[in-house]
Amino acid sequence: MDCWVWCDIIRTMIELMFRLCSHLLFIFVSFHLLATVVSWERFLKVNADNAIKIRFLILLLSIALGYMASLFFIGIYDMSRAIFNGAL
């Protein structure tokens, strides 16, 4: 294989790892914020029976919120990179 092919493969792998790390970081931050900042007692009846269900709801909400926030910032990154490269 040519050297340029290996460079393209490595660049693609780095971009995929960047996206994965971004998604995981934003999901972790949103989970932490939803679990600590929001007082769920005001919206839901929290007791021993449904505490696990509420934790699961927080997990699903944090996955959705973190993924959307990550896509937003990755979009801004891609757009700014395209502007600086003169492609946009």
Coordinates of N, CA, C and O in Angstrom, one line a residue:
M1 N 0.8 -1.2 0.0 CA 0.0 0.0 0.0 C 0.9 1.2 0.0 O 2.0 1.2 0.5
D2 N 0.3 2.3 -0.5 CA 1.0 3.5 -0.6 C 0.9 4.2 0.7 O 0.1 4.0 1.6
C3 N 1.8 5.1 1.0 CA 1.9 5.9 2.2 C 0.7 6.8 2.4 O 0.2 7.0 3.5
W4 N 0.1 7.3 1.3 CA -1.1 8.2 1.4 C -2.3 7.4 1.8 O -3.1 7.9 2.5
V5 N -2.4 6.1 1.5 CA -3.5 5.3 1.9 C -3.4 5.1 3.4 O -4.4 5.2 4.1
W6 N -2.2 4.9 4.0 CA -2.1 4.7 5.4 C -2.4 6.0 6.1 O -3.0 6.0 7.2
C7 N -2.0 7.1 5.5 CA -2.3 8.4 6.1 C -3.8 8.7 6.2 O -4.3 9.2 7.2
D8 N -4.5 8.3 5.1 CA -6.0 8.4 5.1 C -6.6 7.5 6.2 O -7.6 7.9 6.8
I9 N -6.1 6.3 6.3 CA -6.7 5.4 7.3 C -6.5 5.9 8.7 O -7.4 5.9 9.5
I10 N -5.3 6.4 9.0 CA -5.0 6.9 10.3 C -5.8 8.2 10.6 O -6.3 8.4 11.7
R11 N -6.0 9.1 9.6 CA -6.8 10.3 9.8 C -8.2 9.9 10.1 O -8.9 10.5 10.9
T12 N -8.8 8.9 9.4 CA -10.1 8.5 9.6 C -10.3 7.9 11.0 O -11.3 8.2 11.7
M13 N -9.3 7.1 11.4 CA -9.4 6.5 12.8 C -9.3 7.6 13.8 O -10.0 7.5 14.8
I14 N -8.5 8.6 13.6 CA -8.4 9.7 14.6 C -9.7 10.5 14.7 O -10.2 10.8 15.7
E15 N -10.3 10.7 13.5 CA -11.6 11.4 13.5 C -12.7 10.6 14.2 O -13.5 11.2 14.9
L16 N -12.7 9.3 14.0 CA -13.7 8.5 14.7 C -13.5 8.5 16.2 O -14.5 8.5 16.9
M17 N -12.2 8.4 16.6 CA -12.0 8.4 18.0 C -12.3 9.8 18.6 O -12.8 9.8 19.8
F18 N -12.1 10.9 17.9 CA -12.5 12.2 18.4 C -14.0 12.3 18.6 O -14.5 12.8 19.6
R19 N -14.8 11.7 17.6 CA -16.2 11.8 17.7 C -16.7 10.9 18.9 O -17.6 11.3 19.6
L20 N -16.1 9.7 19.0 CA -16.5 8.8 20.1 C -16.2 9.5 21.5 O -17.1 9.5 22.4
C21 N -15.0 10.0 21.6 CA -14.7 10.7 22.9 C -15.5 11.9 23.2 O -15.9 12.1 24.3
S22 N -15.9 12.6 22.1 CA -16.8 13.8 22.3 C -18.2 13.3 22.8 O -18.7 13.9 23.7
H23 N -18.7 12.3 22.1 CA -20.0 11.8 22.5 C -20.0 11.3 24.0 O -20.9 11.7 24.8
L24 N -19.0 10.5 24.4 CA -18.9 10.0 25.7 C -18.7 11.1 26.7 O -19.3 11.1 27.8
L25 N -17.9 12.1 26.4 CA -17.7 13.3 27.3 C -19.0 14.0 27.6 O -19.3 14.3 28.7
F26 N -19.7 14.4 26.5 CA -20.9 15.1 26.7 C -22.0 14.3 27.4 O -22.8 14.8 28.1
I27 N -22.1 13.0 27.1 CA -23.0 12.1 27.8 C -22.7 12.1 29.3 O -23.6 12.2 30.2
F28 N -21.4 12.0 29.7 CA -21.0 12.0 31.1 C -21.3 13.3 31.7 O -21.9 13.3 32.9
V29 N -21.1 14.4 31.1 CA -21.3 15.7 31.7 C -22.8 15.9 31.8 O -23.3 16.4 32.9
S30 N -23.6 15.6 30.8 CA -25.1 15.7 31.0 C -25.6 14.8 32.0 O -26.6 15.2 32.8
F31 N -25.1 13.6 32.2 CA -25.6 12.7 33.3 C -25.2 13.3 34.6 O -26.1 13.3 35.5
H32 N -24.0 13.8 34.8 CA -23.6 14.4 36.0 C -24.5 15.6 36.4 O -25.0 15.8 37.5
L33 N -24.8 16.5 35.4 CA -25.7 17.6 35.6 C -27.1 17.2 35.9 O -27.7 17.8 36.8
L34 N -27.6 16.3 35.2 CA -29.0 15.9 35.4 C -29.2 15.2 36.8 O -30.2 15.3 37.4
A35 N -28.1 14.5 37.2 CA -28.2 13.7 38.5 C -28.0 14.6 39.7 O -28.6 14.4 40.7
T36 N -27.2 15.7 39.5 CA -26.9 16.5 40.7 C -27.7 17.8 40.7 O -28.0 18.3 41.8
V37 N -27.9 18.5 39.6 CA -28.5 19.8 39.6 C -30.0 19.8 39.6 O -30.7 20.5 40.4
V38 N -30.6 18.9 38.9 CA -32.1 18.8 38.8 C -32.7 18.1 40.0 O -32.2 17.0 40.4
S39 N -33.6 18.7 40.7 CA -34.3 18.1 41.8 C -35.5 17.3 41.3 O -36.6 17.9 41.0
W40 N -35.4 16.1 41.1 CA -36.4 15.2 40.5 C -37.6 15.1 41.4 O -38.7 14.7 40.9
E41 N -37.5 15.4 42.7 CA -38.6 15.3 43.6 C -39.7 16.2 43.2 O -40.9 16.0 43.5
R42 N -39.4 17.3 42.6 CA -40.4 18.3 42.2 C -41.2 17.8 41.0 O -42.4 18.3 40.8
F43 N -40.7 17.0 40.2 CA -41.4 16.5 39.0 C -41.9 15.1 39.1 O -43.0 14.8 38.5
L44 N -41.2 14.3 39.9 CA -41.6 12.8 40.0 C -41.7 12.5 41.5 O -41.1 13.1 42.3
K45 N -42.5 11.4 41.7 CA -42.6 10.9 43.1 C -41.4 9.9 43.3 O -41.5 8.8 42.7
V46 N -40.5 10.3 44.0 CA -39.3 9.5 44.2 C -39.5 8.7 45.5 O -39.7 9.3 46.6
N47 N -39.4 7.4 45.4 CA -39.4 6.5 46.6 C -38.5 5.3 46.3 O -37.9 5.2 45.2
A48 N -38.5 4.4 47.2 CA -37.6 3.3 47.1 C -38.0 2.4 45.9 O -37.1 1.7 45.3
D49 N -39.3 2.4 45.6 CA -39.7 1.4 44.5 C -39.3 1.9 43.1 O -39.0 1.1 42.3
N50 N -39.3 3.2 42.9 CA -39.1 3.7 41.6 C -37.7 4.4 41.4 O -37.5 5.1 40.4
A51 N -36.8 4.3 42.4 CA -35.6 5.0 42.3 C -34.7 4.5 41.2 O -34.0 5.3 40.5
I52 N -34.7 3.2 40.9 CA -33.9 2.6 39.8 C -34.5 3.0 38.5 O -33.8 3.4 37.5
K53 N -35.8 3.1 38.4 CA -36.5 3.6 37.2 C -36.1 5.0 36.9 O -35.9 5.4 35.7
I54 N -36.1 5.8 37.9 CA -35.8 7.2 37.7 C -34.3 7.4 37.3 O -34.0 8.2 36.4
R55 N -33.4 6.6 37.9 CA -32.0 6.6 37.5 C -31.8 6.2 36.0 O -31.0 6.8 35.2
F56 N -32.6 5.2 35.6 CA -32.6 4.8 34.2 C -33.1 5.9 33.3 O -32.6 6.1 32.2
L57 N -34.2 6.6 33.7 CA -34.7 7.7 33.0 C -33.7 8.8 32.8 O -33.5 9.4 31.7
I58 N -32.9 9.1 33.9 CA -31.9 10.1 33.9 C -30.8 9.6 32.9 O -30.2 10.5 32.1
L59 N -30.5 8.4 32.9 CA -29.4 7.8 31.9 C -29.9 8.0 30.5 O -29.1 8.5 29.7
L60 N -31.1 7.7 30.2 CA -31.6 7.8 28.8 C -31.7 9.3 28.4 O -31.3 9.7 27.3
L61 N -32.1 10.2 29.3 CA -32.1 11.6 29.0 C -30.7 12.2 28.8 O -30.5 13.0 27.9
S62 N -29.8 11.7 29.6 CA -28.4 12.2 29.4 C -27.8 11.7 28.2 O -27.0 12.4 27.5
I63 N -28.1 10.5 27.7 CA -27.6 10.0 26.4 C -28.1 10.8 25.3 O -27.4 11.2 24.4
A64 N -29.4 11.1 25.3 CA -30.0 11.9 24.2 C -29.5 13.3 24.3 O -29.1 13.9 23.2
L65 N -29.4 14.0 25.4 CA -28.9 15.3 25.5 C -27.4 15.4 25.2 O -27.0 16.3 24.5
G66 N -26.6 14.5 25.7 CA -25.2 14.5 25.4 C -24.9 14.3 24.0 O -24.0 14.9 23.4
Y67 N -25.6 13.4 23.4 CA -25.4 13.1 21.9 C -25.7 14.3 21.1 O -25.0 14.6 20.2
M68 N -26.8 15.0 21.4 CA -27.2 16.1 20.6 C -26.2 17.3 20.8 O -25.9 18.0 19.8
A69 N -25.8 17.5 22.0 CA -24.8 18.6 22.3 C -23.5 18.2 21.6 O -22.8 19.1 21.0
S70 N -23.1 17.0 21.6 CA -21.9 16.6 20.9 C -22.0 16.8 19.4 O -21.0 17.3 18.8
L71 N -23.1 16.4 18.8 CA -23.3 16.7 17.4 C -23.2 18.1 17.1 O -22.7 18.5 16.0
F72 N -23.8 19.0 17.9 CA -23.8 20.4 17.7 C -22.3 20.9 17.7 O -21.9 21.6 16.8
F73 N -21.5 20.6 18.7 CA -20.1 21.0 18.7 C -19.3 20.4 17.6 O -18.4 21.1 17.1
I74 N -19.5 19.2 17.3 CA -18.8 18.6 16.1 C -19.1 19.3 14.8 O -18.3 19.5 14.0
G75 N -20.4 19.7 14.7 CA -20.8 20.4 13.5 C -20.1 21.8 13.4 O -19.7 22.2 12.3
I76 N -20.0 22.5 14.6 CA -19.3 23.7 14.6 C -17.9 23.5 14.2 O -17.3 24.3 13.5
Y77 N -17.3 22.5 14.8 CA -15.9 22.2 14.5 C -15.7 21.9 13.0 O -14.7 22.4 12.4
D78 N -16.5 21.1 12.4 CA -16.4 20.8 11.0 C -16.6 22.0 10.1 O -15.9 22.2 9.1
M79 N -17.6 22.8 10.5 CA -17.8 24.0 9.7 C -16.7 25.0 9.8 O -16.3 25.6 8.8
S80 N -16.1 25.2 11.0 CA -15.0 26.1 11.1 C -13.8 25.6 10.4 O -13.0 26.3 9.8
R81 N -13.6 24.3 10.4 CA -12.4 23.7 9.6 C -12.6 23.9 8.1 O -11.7 24.2 7.4
A82 N -13.9 23.7 7.7 CA -14.1 24.0 6.3 C -13.9 25.4 5.9 O -13.4 25.7 4.8
I83 N -14.3 26.3 6.7 CA -14.1 27.8 6.5 C -12.6 28.1 6.4 O -12.2 28.8 5.5
F84 N -11.8 27.6 7.3 CA -10.4 27.9 7.3 C -9.7 27.2 6.2 O -8.7 27.7 5.7
N85 N -10.2 26.1 5.7 CA -9.6 25.4 4.5 C -10.0 26.0 3.2 O -9.5 25.6 2.2
G86 N -11.0 26.9 3.3 CA -11.5 27.5 2.0 C -12.5 26.7 1.3 O -12.8 26.9 0.1
A87 N -13.0 25.7 1.9 CA -14.0 24.8 1.2 C -15.4 25.3 1.3 O -16.3 24.8 0.6
L88 N -15.6 26.3 2.2 CA -17.0 26.8 2.4 C -17.1 28.2 1.9 O -16.3 29.0 2.0

